[in-house]
Amino acid sequence: MKIATAADLAAVEKKAADEINNGDISVLVGLATCGIAAGANPVMKEFKAELDRQGIKNARVTRTGCIGVCQYEPVVEVFVPGKEKVTYVKMTADKVSRIVEEHLKDGRPVVEYTIGAQQKEGVTAENISLSGTAFYKKQERIALRNCGVIDPESIDEYIARDGYKALTKALTEMSPADVIAVMKASGLRGRGGAGFPTGLKWDFAAGNAADQKYVCCNADEGDPGAFMDRSVLEGDPHAVLEAMAIAGYAIGSTQGYIYIRAEYPTAVARLQIAIKQAKEYGLLGENVLGTGFSFDIALRLGAGAFVCGEETALMTSIEGKRGEPRPRPPFPALKGLWQKPTILNNVETYANVAQIILKGADWFAGMGTEKSKGTKVFALGGKITNTGLVEVPMGTTLREIIGEVGGGIPGGKKFKAAQTGGPSGGCIPATHMDTEIDYDNLIAIGSMMGSGGLIVMDEDTCMVDIAKFFLDFTVDESCGKCAPCRIGTKRLYELLEKITGGNGVLTDLDKMEELCYYIKDNALCGLGQTAPNPVLSTLRYFRSEYEAHCVDKKCPAGVCKSMLSYEIDQEKCKKCSLCVRVCPVGAINGVIKNPHSIDKSKCIKCGACVNTCKFGAIAVR
Amino acid sequence: MKKNISTRPFEGTAEQERRLIEAIERYKGEKGAVMQVLQLAQEIYGYLPLPVQQKIANGLDVPFAEVYGVSTFYSQFALSPKGKYQVSVCLGTACYVKGAQAVYDRLKTILKPGEDGCTADGKFSLEACRCIGACGLAPVITINDEVYGRLTEKDIDGILESYKHR
């Protein structure tokens, strides 16, 4: 069936909405990558089987995308019409029959399986639903509005939630210039990291005449610890397609490309399904909605190169070549993909577009801070109680995100730093916990927004080691085209290796700083220019840790192996001689029932004894 | 990124060859064909032997140097065969902060992979990989399509044991 007019779309919307709201109980199973990995597929199968077994006809089981609470996967939400939803967490197939019996049949939620049972405050009437938890309350969902709500493999469910209405509005009621004006007024800035105003980018490309222009989507989410784009694509792929079509209309392009990393097979599969569905309905392809506008989208798979997240490198890669960046200007808006005017936006940026067109620029600009409007999605990870995907208004403080939404640090440990912006960003210390997060504030404190990965570190994390970790990453991912990045990051890494190896001296720190600024000023592309940030920000806020490594030859967090020493705590030691037997180099002296000791000159610090000792008697200092 | 280039002699079946030619024909003349054909070739052969890259260069009528340049640039393209079970340890930030290095070290100790990352019997290959986006389950490893999450180094022996008898 083709949707040829706005009236056709409205008819599909009504039919789909009626089907969803037919009074049946709805069971949604979170089937994004995290959910699948945690075992959500067997849970879904069991729900279907159990409904069959019990002969229940007024309930349906559907898949959905990321619900957002990763550490509780697999997650299942039950919607009984007229009631608040109930969120079941850490689901297994065994738990299913009880939920069907008590909740679906008798209307009594199984509270001990709900998310409330996992909360500090214990179960309440409110927190048996995800929306009633502290994790959810500060959130404002725009980019993620459909994630965990609709079936990502059903275009009808997307249409039932105002899907493709923004495209219809743009094509039938607005001129391309109107669309750009709305985007500019909304204040939306690129969510990929640099924060360039989206409307302005579109305006530049619209102003350059050419026989062909391109709309690209950057789904090459390479920052380690970031999975916002994956979740949007797995949970709401049509939102990105719709936005790209709107962008195509605005700048005068008929062809779009989504460059997505091959490491995301589920997202790729769902995008392929979505593109096929949109084409079948005629919402992509020739003469969309009878307006004469044509737009097609193709997928291009990345092949594992971090630098391809940089815009010019990404375009070179779509051209099928080595993904090396090229100097700008000319900017892609003038000469991009195949030397034609091109715009490139990130997945999350696109996920905001349809809502802005529908609800207006003022609505969007009403959220956030003076220069950063709207919301931002963060992937919370690392040493934090609630790992997961959160969307908060710009201007929310780090303290609110980590302490309230994230539920603080587990295990009674102390917060040390939060890392944003991946290998291009920096570490934010406790003293800046109350900074309102937006693009400019983060840059002012030496980090950057980046794509939204937010990794929390506690007292057990060594900041020098973390800087080395990121440099290892950039050395590996440097494409090698320009010398400051290719050689500079390697030299920087070697200095960090020297320091964590216990051979650093204080003048190395100054040398590193000088080298950092040199790389920043001279590298060709964003990867190189930001590569020193992890070193600079840790030097700025955690210099004392560097000094401890260089002067005292100590690693305060107990991470850098070369500086550790292993000793036997004689009070805890039960003299069982197990460690003596597992030590691969025979460094532990002692026989059963007699005191043991470690010969430090022989010890290779492999940790085998620590792992074996049942009494925790081996102290690592 | 440093690439392990296999020195094992190339063996391909007629069926693989037929599929490769089909892939080349499908993309021939299209803009940006090299990467797409390499991706298909890797699906067909499991890795990209040099003779296969030569065939792609001839088939698409581009210099071999260009094909080789692309295949060595991207980390997903493998120039040496993988084991029957491909073990990947995620060393993304979230996993690293939660102890992925110890997990990786343990795997290395048990499997003792050779220069090309493969065990001598060809059963396992080990690699550190980039963030697979399952940060909520950190630290994570994958073995072929199976994902194992929330690991400690102590879990490794048991997991590998379950593969030894498959």
PDB file of N, CA and C in Angstrom, chain A residues 286-319:
ATOM      1  N   GLU A 286      10.321   7.963  -4.845  1.00  0.00           N
ATOM      2  CA  GLU A 286       9.885   8.998  -5.781  1.00  0.00           C
ATOM      3  C   GLU A 286       8.604   9.668  -5.305  1.00  0.00           C
ATOM      4  N   ASN A 287       8.496  10.965  -5.528  1.00  0.00           N
ATOM      5  CA  ASN A 287       7.242  11.696  -5.369  1.00  0.00           C
ATOM      6  C   ASN A 287       6.547  11.413  -4.032  1.00  0.00           C
ATOM      7  N   VAL A 288       7.231  11.753  -2.956  1.00  0.00           N
ATOM      8  CA  VAL A 288       6.720  11.463  -1.612  1.00  0.00           C
ATOM      9  C   VAL A 288       5.437  12.253  -1.356  1.00  0.00           C
ATOM     10  N   LEU A 289       4.386  11.574  -0.926  1.00  0.00           N
ATOM     11  CA  LEU A 289       3.081  12.169  -0.610  1.00  0.00           C
ATOM     12  C   LEU A 289       2.526  13.021  -1.756  1.00  0.00           C
ATOM     13  N   GLY A 290       2.905  12.645  -2.964  1.00  0.00           N
ATOM     14  CA  GLY A 290       2.385  13.362  -4.122  1.00  0.00           C
ATOM     15  C   GLY A 290       2.865  14.795  -4.247  1.00  0.00           C
ATOM     16  N   THR A 291       3.950  15.140  -3.556  1.00  0.00           N
ATOM     17  CA  THR A 291       4.407  16.531  -3.590  1.00  0.00           C
ATOM     18  C   THR A 291       5.489  16.776  -4.636  1.00  0.00           C
ATOM     19  N   GLY A 292       5.919  15.715  -5.311  1.00  0.00           N
ATOM     20  CA  GLY A 292       6.996  15.874  -6.280  1.00  0.00           C
ATOM     21  C   GLY A 292       8.376  15.762  -5.665  1.00  0.00           C
ATOM     22  N   PHE A 293       8.452  15.705  -4.336  1.00  0.00           N
ATOM     23  CA  PHE A 293       9.743  15.570  -3.657  1.00  0.00           C
ATOM     24  C   PHE A 293      10.158  14.097  -3.629  1.00  0.00           C
ATOM     25  N   SER A 294      11.421  13.842  -4.020  1.00  0.00           N
ATOM     26  CA  SER A 294      11.928  12.469  -4.005  1.00  0.00           C
ATOM     27  C   SER A 294      13.139  12.373  -3.093  1.00  0.00           C
ATOM     28  N   PHE A 295      13.206  11.289  -2.350  1.00  0.00           N
ATOM     29  CA  PHE A 295      14.347  11.126  -1.456  1.00  0.00           C
ATOM     30  C   PHE A 295      14.559   9.649  -1.155  1.00  0.00           C
ATOM     31  N   ASP A 296      15.804   9.220  -1.299  1.00  0.00           N
ATOM     32  CA  ASP A 296      16.135   7.827  -1.038  1.00  0.00           C
ATOM     33  C   ASP A 296      17.264   7.773  -0.003  1.00  0.00           C
ATOM     34  N   ILE A 297      17.313   6.672   0.757  1.00  0.00           N
ATOM     35  CA  ILE A 297      18.369   6.523   1.770  1.00  0.00           C
ATOM     36  C   ILE A 297      19.058   5.175   1.589  1.00  0.00           C
ATOM     37  N   ALA A 298      20.389   5.179   1.613  1.00  0.00           N
ATOM     38  CA  ALA A 298      21.153   3.926   1.546  1.00  0.00           C
ATOM     39  C   ALA A 298      22.029   3.807   2.792  1.00  0.00           C
ATOM     40  N   LEU A 299      22.321   2.564   3.168  1.00  0.00           N
ATOM     41  CA  LEU A 299      23.194   2.324   4.309  1.00  0.00           C
ATOM     42  C   LEU A 299      24.610   2.087   3.822  1.00  0.00           C
ATOM     43  N   ARG A 300      25.576   2.570   4.573  1.00  0.00           N
ATOM     44  CA  ARG A 300      26.967   2.208   4.315  1.00  0.00           C
ATOM     45  C   ARG A 300      27.559   1.747   5.637  1.00  0.00           C
ATOM     46  N   LEU A 301      28.155   0.562   5.612  1.00  0.00           N
ATOM     47  CA  LEU A 301      28.712   0.029   6.852  1.00  0.00           C
ATOM     48  C   LEU A 301      30.147   0.501   7.037  1.00  0.00           C
ATOM     49  N   GLY A 302      30.447   0.939   8.239  1.00  0.00           N
ATOM     50  CA  GLY A 302      31.822   1.274   8.573  1.00  0.00           C
ATOM     51  C   GLY A 302      32.602  -0.013   8.768  1.00  0.00           C
ATOM     52  N   ALA A 303      33.899   0.120   8.958  1.00  0.00           N
ATOM     53  CA  ALA A 303      34.692  -1.093   9.116  1.00  0.00           C
ATOM     54  C   ALA A 303      35.662  -0.927  10.279  1.00  0.00           C
ATOM     55  N   GLY A 304      35.251  -0.170  11.270  1.00  0.00           N
ATOM     56  CA  GLY A 304      36.064  -0.102  12.473  1.00  0.00           C
ATOM     57  C   GLY A 304      37.219   0.865  12.387  1.00  0.00           C
ATOM     58  N   ALA A 305      36.926   2.135  12.132  1.00  0.00           N
ATOM     59  CA  ALA A 305      37.977   3.143  12.194  1.00  0.00           C
ATOM     60  C   ALA A 305      37.389   4.349  12.916  1.00  0.00           C
ATOM     61  N   PHE A 306      37.962   4.669  14.067  1.00  0.00           N
ATOM     62  CA  PHE A 306      37.433   5.740  14.898  1.00  0.00           C
ATOM     63  C   PHE A 306      37.444   7.067  14.157  1.00  0.00           C
ATOM     64  N   VAL A 307      38.477   7.293  13.349  1.00  0.00           N
ATOM     65  CA  VAL A 307      38.632   8.571  12.657  1.00  0.00           C
ATOM     66  C   VAL A 307      37.459   8.824  11.701  1.00  0.00           C
ATOM     67  N   CYS A 308      36.755   7.772  11.296  1.00  0.00           N
ATOM     68  CA  CYS A 308      35.631   7.945  10.378  1.00  0.00           C
ATOM     69  C   CYS A 308      34.435   8.627  11.027  1.00  0.00           C
ATOM     70  N   GLY A 309      34.508   8.922  12.325  1.00  0.00           N
ATOM     71  CA  GLY A 309      33.488   9.747  12.947  1.00  0.00           C
ATOM     72  C   GLY A 309      33.722  11.216  12.620  1.00  0.00           C
ATOM     73  N   GLU A 310      34.905  11.559  12.139  1.00  0.00           N
ATOM     74  CA  GLU A 310      35.217  12.926  11.714  1.00  0.00           C
ATOM     75  C   GLU A 310      34.573  13.120  10.345  1.00  0.00           C
ATOM     76  N   GLU A 311      33.959  14.295  10.119  1.00  0.00           N
ATOM     77  CA  GLU A 311      33.067  14.394   8.964  1.00  0.00           C
ATOM     78  C   GLU A 311      33.733  14.152   7.612  1.00  0.00           C
ATOM     79  N   THR A 312      34.916  14.735   7.392  1.00  0.00           N
ATOM     80  CA  THR A 312      35.515  14.550   6.066  1.00  0.00           C
ATOM     81  C   THR A 312      36.009  13.114   5.886  1.00  0.00           C
ATOM     82  N   ALA A 313      36.486  12.504   6.972  1.00  0.00           N
ATOM     83  CA  ALA A 313      36.947  11.117   6.889  1.00  0.00           C
ATOM     84  C   ALA A 313      35.775  10.190   6.606  1.00  0.00           C
ATOM     85  N   LEU A 314      34.633  10.486   7.240  1.00  0.00           N
ATOM     86  CA  LEU A 314      33.438   9.670   7.031  1.00  0.00           C
ATOM     87  C   LEU A 314      33.036   9.705   5.552  1.00  0.00           C
ATOM     88  N   MET A 315      33.093  10.900   4.974  1.00  0.00           N
ATOM     89  CA  MET A 315      32.692  11.002   3.573  1.00  0.00           C
ATOM     90  C   MET A 315      33.683  10.280   2.660  1.00  0.00           C
ATOM     91  N   THR A 316      34.959  10.382   2.983  1.00  0.00           N
ATOM     92  CA  THR A 316      35.955   9.654   2.193  1.00  0.00           C
ATOM     93  C   THR A 316      35.687   8.153   2.288  1.00  0.00           C
ATOM     94  N   SER A 317      35.257   7.711   3.458  1.00  0.00           N
ATOM     95  CA  SER A 317      34.990   6.293   3.648  1.00  0.00           C
ATOM     96  C   SER A 317      33.760   5.857   2.856  1.00  0.00           C
ATOM     97  N   ILE A 318      32.725   6.696   2.822  1.00  0.00           N
ATOM     98  CA  ILE A 318      31.547   6.354   2.003  1.00  0.00           C
ATOM     99  C   ILE A 318      31.967   6.230   0.539  1.00  0.00           C
ATOM    100  N   GLU A 319      32.963   7.014   0.155  1.00  0.00           N
ATOM    101  CA  GLU A 319      33.455   6.921  -1.226  1.00  0.00           C
ATOM    102  C   GLU A 319      34.227   5.624  -1.466  1.00  0.00           C
TER     103      GLU A 319
END
